[in-house]
Tab-separated table of C-alpha atoms in Angstrom:
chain	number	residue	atom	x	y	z
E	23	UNK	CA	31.942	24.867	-17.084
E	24	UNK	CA	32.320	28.807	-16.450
E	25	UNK	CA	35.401	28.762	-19.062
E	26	UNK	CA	32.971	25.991	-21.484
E	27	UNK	CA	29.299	25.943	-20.431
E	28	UNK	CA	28.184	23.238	-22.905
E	29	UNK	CA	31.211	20.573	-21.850
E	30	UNK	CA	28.378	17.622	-21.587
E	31	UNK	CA	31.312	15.318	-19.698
E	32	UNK	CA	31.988	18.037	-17.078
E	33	UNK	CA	28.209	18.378	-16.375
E	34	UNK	CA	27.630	13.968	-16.608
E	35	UNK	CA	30.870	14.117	-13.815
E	36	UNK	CA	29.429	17.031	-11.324
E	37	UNK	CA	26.066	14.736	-11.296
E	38	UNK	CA	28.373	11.726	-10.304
E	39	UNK	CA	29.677	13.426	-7.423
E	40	UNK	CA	26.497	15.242	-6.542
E	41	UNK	CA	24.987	11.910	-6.403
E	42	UNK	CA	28.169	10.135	-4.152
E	43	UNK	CA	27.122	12.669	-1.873
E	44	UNK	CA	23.775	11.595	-1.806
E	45	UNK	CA	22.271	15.147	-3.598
E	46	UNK	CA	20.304	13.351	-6.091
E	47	UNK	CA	18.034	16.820	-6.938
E	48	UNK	CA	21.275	18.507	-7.553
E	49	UNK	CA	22.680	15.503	-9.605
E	50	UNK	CA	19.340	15.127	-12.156
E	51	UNK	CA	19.641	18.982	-12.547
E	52	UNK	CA	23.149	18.628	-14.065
E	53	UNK	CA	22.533	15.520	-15.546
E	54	UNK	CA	19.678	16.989	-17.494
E	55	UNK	CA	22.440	20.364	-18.607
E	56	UNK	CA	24.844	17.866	-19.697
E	57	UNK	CA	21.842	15.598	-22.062
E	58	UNK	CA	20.587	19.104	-22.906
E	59	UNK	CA	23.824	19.759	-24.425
E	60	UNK	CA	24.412	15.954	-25.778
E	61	UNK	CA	20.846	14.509	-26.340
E	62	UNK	CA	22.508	11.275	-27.257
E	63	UNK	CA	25.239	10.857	-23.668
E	64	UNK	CA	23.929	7.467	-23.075
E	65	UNK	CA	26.130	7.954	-19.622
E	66	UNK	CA	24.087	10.989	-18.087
E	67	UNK	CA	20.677	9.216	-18.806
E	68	UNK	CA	22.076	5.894	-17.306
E	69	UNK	CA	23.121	8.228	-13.918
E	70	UNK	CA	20.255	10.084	-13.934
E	71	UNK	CA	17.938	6.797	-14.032
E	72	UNK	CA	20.347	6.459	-10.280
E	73	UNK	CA	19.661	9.526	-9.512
E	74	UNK	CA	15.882	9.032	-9.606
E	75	UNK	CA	15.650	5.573	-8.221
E	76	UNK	CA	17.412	6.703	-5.251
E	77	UNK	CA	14.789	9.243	-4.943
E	78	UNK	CA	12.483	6.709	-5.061
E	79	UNK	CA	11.184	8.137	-8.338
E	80	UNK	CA	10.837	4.751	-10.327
E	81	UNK	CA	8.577	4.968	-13.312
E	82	UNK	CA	10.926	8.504	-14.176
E	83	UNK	CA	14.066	6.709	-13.548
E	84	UNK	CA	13.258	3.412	-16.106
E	85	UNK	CA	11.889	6.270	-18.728
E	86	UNK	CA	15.477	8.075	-18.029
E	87	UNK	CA	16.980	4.131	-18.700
E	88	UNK	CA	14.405	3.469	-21.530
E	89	UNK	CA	16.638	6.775	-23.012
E	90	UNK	CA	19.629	5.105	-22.314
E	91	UNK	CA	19.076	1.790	-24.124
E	92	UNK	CA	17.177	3.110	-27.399
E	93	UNK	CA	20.981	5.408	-27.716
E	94	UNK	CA	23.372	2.268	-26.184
E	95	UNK	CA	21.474	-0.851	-26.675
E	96	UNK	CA	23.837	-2.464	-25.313
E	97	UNK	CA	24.726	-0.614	-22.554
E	98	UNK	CA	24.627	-3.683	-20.036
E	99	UNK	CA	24.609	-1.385	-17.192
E	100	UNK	CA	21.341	0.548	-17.880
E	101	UNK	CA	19.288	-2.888	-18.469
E	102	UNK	CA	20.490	-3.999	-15.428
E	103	UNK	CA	19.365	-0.376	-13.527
E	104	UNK	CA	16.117	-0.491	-15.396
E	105	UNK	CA	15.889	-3.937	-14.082
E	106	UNK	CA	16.015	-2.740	-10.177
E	107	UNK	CA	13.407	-0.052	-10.813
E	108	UNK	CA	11.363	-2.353	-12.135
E	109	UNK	CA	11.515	-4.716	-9.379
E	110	UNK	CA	10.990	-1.880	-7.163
E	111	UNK	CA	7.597	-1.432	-8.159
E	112	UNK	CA	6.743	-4.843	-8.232
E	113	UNK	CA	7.034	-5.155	-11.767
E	114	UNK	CA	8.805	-8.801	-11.398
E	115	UNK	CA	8.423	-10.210	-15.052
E	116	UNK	CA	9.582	-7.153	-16.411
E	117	UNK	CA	12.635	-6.998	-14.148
E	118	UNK	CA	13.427	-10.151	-15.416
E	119	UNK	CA	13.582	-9.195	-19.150
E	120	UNK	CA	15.780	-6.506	-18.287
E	121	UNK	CA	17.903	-8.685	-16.713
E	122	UNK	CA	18.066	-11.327	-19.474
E	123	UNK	CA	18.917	-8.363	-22.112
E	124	UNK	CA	21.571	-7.128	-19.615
E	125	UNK	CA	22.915	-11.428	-19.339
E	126	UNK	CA	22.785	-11.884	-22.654
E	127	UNK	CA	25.186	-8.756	-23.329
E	128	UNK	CA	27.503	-9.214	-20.403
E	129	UNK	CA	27.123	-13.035	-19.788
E	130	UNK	CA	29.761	-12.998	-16.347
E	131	UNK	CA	27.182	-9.812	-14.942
E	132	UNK	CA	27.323	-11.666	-11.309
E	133	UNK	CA	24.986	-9.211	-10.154
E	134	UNK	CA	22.411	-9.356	-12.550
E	135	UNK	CA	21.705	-13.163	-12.206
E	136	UNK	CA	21.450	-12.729	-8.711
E	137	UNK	CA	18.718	-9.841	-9.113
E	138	UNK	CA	17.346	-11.951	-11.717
E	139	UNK	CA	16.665	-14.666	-9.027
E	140	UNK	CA	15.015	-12.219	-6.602
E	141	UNK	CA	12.712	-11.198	-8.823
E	142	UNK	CA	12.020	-14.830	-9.701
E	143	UNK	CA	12.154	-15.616	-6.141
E	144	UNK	CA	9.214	-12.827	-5.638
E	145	UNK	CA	7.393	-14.652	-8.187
E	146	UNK	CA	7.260	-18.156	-6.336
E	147	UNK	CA	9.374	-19.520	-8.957
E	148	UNK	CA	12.091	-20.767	-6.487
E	149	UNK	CA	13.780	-23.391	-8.815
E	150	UNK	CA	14.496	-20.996	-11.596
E	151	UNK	CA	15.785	-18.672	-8.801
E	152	UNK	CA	18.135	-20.869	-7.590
E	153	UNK	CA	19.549	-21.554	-11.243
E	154	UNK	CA	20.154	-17.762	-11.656
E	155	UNK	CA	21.782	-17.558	-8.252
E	156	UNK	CA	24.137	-20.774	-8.970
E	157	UNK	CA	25.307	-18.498	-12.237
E	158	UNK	CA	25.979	-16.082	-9.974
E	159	UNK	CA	28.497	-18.003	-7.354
E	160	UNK	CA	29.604	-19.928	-10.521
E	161	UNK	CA	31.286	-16.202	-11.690
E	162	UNK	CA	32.093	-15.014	-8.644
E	163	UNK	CA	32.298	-17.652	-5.688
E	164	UNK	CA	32.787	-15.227	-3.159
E	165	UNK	CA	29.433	-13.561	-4.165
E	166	UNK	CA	27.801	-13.920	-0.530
E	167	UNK	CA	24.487	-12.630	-1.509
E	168	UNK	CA	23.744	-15.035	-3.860
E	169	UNK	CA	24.683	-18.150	-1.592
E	170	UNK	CA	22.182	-16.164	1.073
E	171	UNK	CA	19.661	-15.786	-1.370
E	172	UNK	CA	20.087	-19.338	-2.322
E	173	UNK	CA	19.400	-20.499	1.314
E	174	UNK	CA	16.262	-17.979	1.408
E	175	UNK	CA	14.817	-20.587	-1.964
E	176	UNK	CA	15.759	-23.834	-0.062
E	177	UNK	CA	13.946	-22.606	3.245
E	178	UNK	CA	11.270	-20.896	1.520
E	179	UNK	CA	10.835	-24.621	-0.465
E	180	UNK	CA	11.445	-26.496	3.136
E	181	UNK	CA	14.385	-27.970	2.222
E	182	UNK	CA	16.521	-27.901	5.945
E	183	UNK	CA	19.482	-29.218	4.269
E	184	UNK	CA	20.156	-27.178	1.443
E	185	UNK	CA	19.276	-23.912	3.299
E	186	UNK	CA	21.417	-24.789	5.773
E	187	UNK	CA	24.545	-25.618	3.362
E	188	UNK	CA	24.067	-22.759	1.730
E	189	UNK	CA	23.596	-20.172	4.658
E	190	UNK	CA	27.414	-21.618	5.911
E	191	UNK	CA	28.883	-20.883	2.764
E	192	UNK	CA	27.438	-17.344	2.799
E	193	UNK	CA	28.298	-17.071	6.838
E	194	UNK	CA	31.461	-17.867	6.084
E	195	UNK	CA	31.845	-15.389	3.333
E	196	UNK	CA	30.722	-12.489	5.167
E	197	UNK	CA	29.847	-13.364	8.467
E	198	UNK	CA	28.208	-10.217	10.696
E	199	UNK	CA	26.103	-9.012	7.485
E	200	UNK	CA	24.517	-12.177	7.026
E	201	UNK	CA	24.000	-13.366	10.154
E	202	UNK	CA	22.649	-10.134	10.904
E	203	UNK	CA	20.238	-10.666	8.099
E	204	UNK	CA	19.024	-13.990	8.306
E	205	UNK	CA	17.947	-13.026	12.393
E	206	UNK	CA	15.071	-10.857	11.344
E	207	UNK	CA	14.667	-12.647	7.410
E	208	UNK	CA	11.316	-13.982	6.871
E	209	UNK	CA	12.091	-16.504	4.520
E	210	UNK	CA	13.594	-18.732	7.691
E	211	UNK	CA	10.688	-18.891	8.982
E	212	UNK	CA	10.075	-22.263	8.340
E	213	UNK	CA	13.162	-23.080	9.725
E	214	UNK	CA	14.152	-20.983	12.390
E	215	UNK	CA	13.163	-23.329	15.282
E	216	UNK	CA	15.600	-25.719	13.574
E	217	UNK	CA	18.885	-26.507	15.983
E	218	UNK	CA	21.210	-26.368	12.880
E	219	UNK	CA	19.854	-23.325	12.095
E	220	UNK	CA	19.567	-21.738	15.186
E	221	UNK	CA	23.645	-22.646	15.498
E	222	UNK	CA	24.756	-21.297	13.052
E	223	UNK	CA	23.578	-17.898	14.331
C-alpha cells in the first residue's frame, strides 16, 4: 500500500488479519480505506459488518451488511452475518428473514438453518426449530450443534425421549463441548433430574 495506496484488496486483506488477531478498531479503519477506494467491494463491507459485531456494535454492523447485500444480493454470506446481528439484539423475526434469503441462495448453508432454528427456538416456536435443525444434520450429519440444539427443543417441549436421543448423537459427536454445555444449559431443566439424562453426563 506504500508502493499503491488505493489497492482496495490489499486494504480488504490487512482488515482480515487485523481482525484474526482480534483488532477489530484497526480492522474497520482499513476496511473503511479499502470501500473508500472501491465503494462497491461487497467483501470489505461483509468483514467490516464482523468487525463490528465482534465489537458488539450491532445496529452499525447490519447497516455495514445492509451495504453488502444492496451491491451482492446474493452474497449468501452477508445475509447470513446480518442474520446473527440481528439475533443479537433480539430481533428474532428479522434474523429469520435473513436467514431464509441466505437458504434460499445457498440451499446446503448447514449453518444458517441451524441459526435459523435458534432464533425460532427464541421465539417459542420449537417445532419449526426442530425442522430447520433436521436440514441442518440432513447436510452435514456430523453438525453437533444442531443435534444439541435439537435436544434443547425436545426438553424445552418435555419430550424425555427425543432430548435424550438427540443429546447422544451430539455427545457422541463432540463429546467434552457438549457435555460441558448441557451441565449449566437451561433448557434441561425440565429434565435434568432425569436418570437417563443425568447418565449421559
Amino acid at each position: 500500500m506504500e508502493i499503491k495506496p488505493d489497492k482496495h484488496e490489499a486494504w480488504n486483506n490487512r482488515g482480515n488479519s487485523l481482525d484474526d488477531l482480534g483488532r477489530y478498531e484497526e480492522a474497520i479503519s482499513s476496511y473503511d480505506k479499502a470501500v473508500e477506494i472501491k465503494p462497491d467491494k461487497h467483501e470489505a463491507w461483509n468483514n467490516r459488518g464482523n468487525s463490528l459485531d465482534d465489537l458488539g456494535r450491532y445496529e452499525e454492523a447490519i447497516s455495514s451488511y445492509d451495504k453488502a447485500v444492496e451491491i451482492k444480493p446474493d452474497k449468501h454470506e452477508a445475509w447470513y452475518n446480518r442474520g446473527i446481528s440481528l439475533r443479537n439484539l433480539g430481533r428474532y423475526e428479522e434474523a429469520i428473514s435473513s436467514y431464509d434469503k441466505a437458504v434460499e441462495i445457498k440451499p446446503d448453508y448447514h449453518e444458517a438453518w441451524n441459526n435459523r432454528g435458534i432464533s425460532l427456538k427464541n421465539l417459542g416456536r420449537y417445532e419449526e426449530a426442530i425442522s430447520s435443525y433436521d436440514k441442518a444434520v440432513e447436510i452435514k450429519p456430523d453438525f453437533h450443534n444442531a443435534w444439541y440444539n435439537k435436544a434443547c427443543n425436545y426438553a424445552l417441549q418435555g419430550n424425555i425421549e427425543k432430548a435424550i436421543e438427540n443429546l447422544k448423537i451430539a455427545i457422541n459427536l463432540n463429546p467434552d463441548t457438549v457435555r460441558e454445555s448441557a451441565k449449566t444449559d437451561s433448557d434441561f431443566d425440565a429434565i435434568r433430574e432425569d436418570e437417563r439424562f443425568q447418565s449421559l453426563l
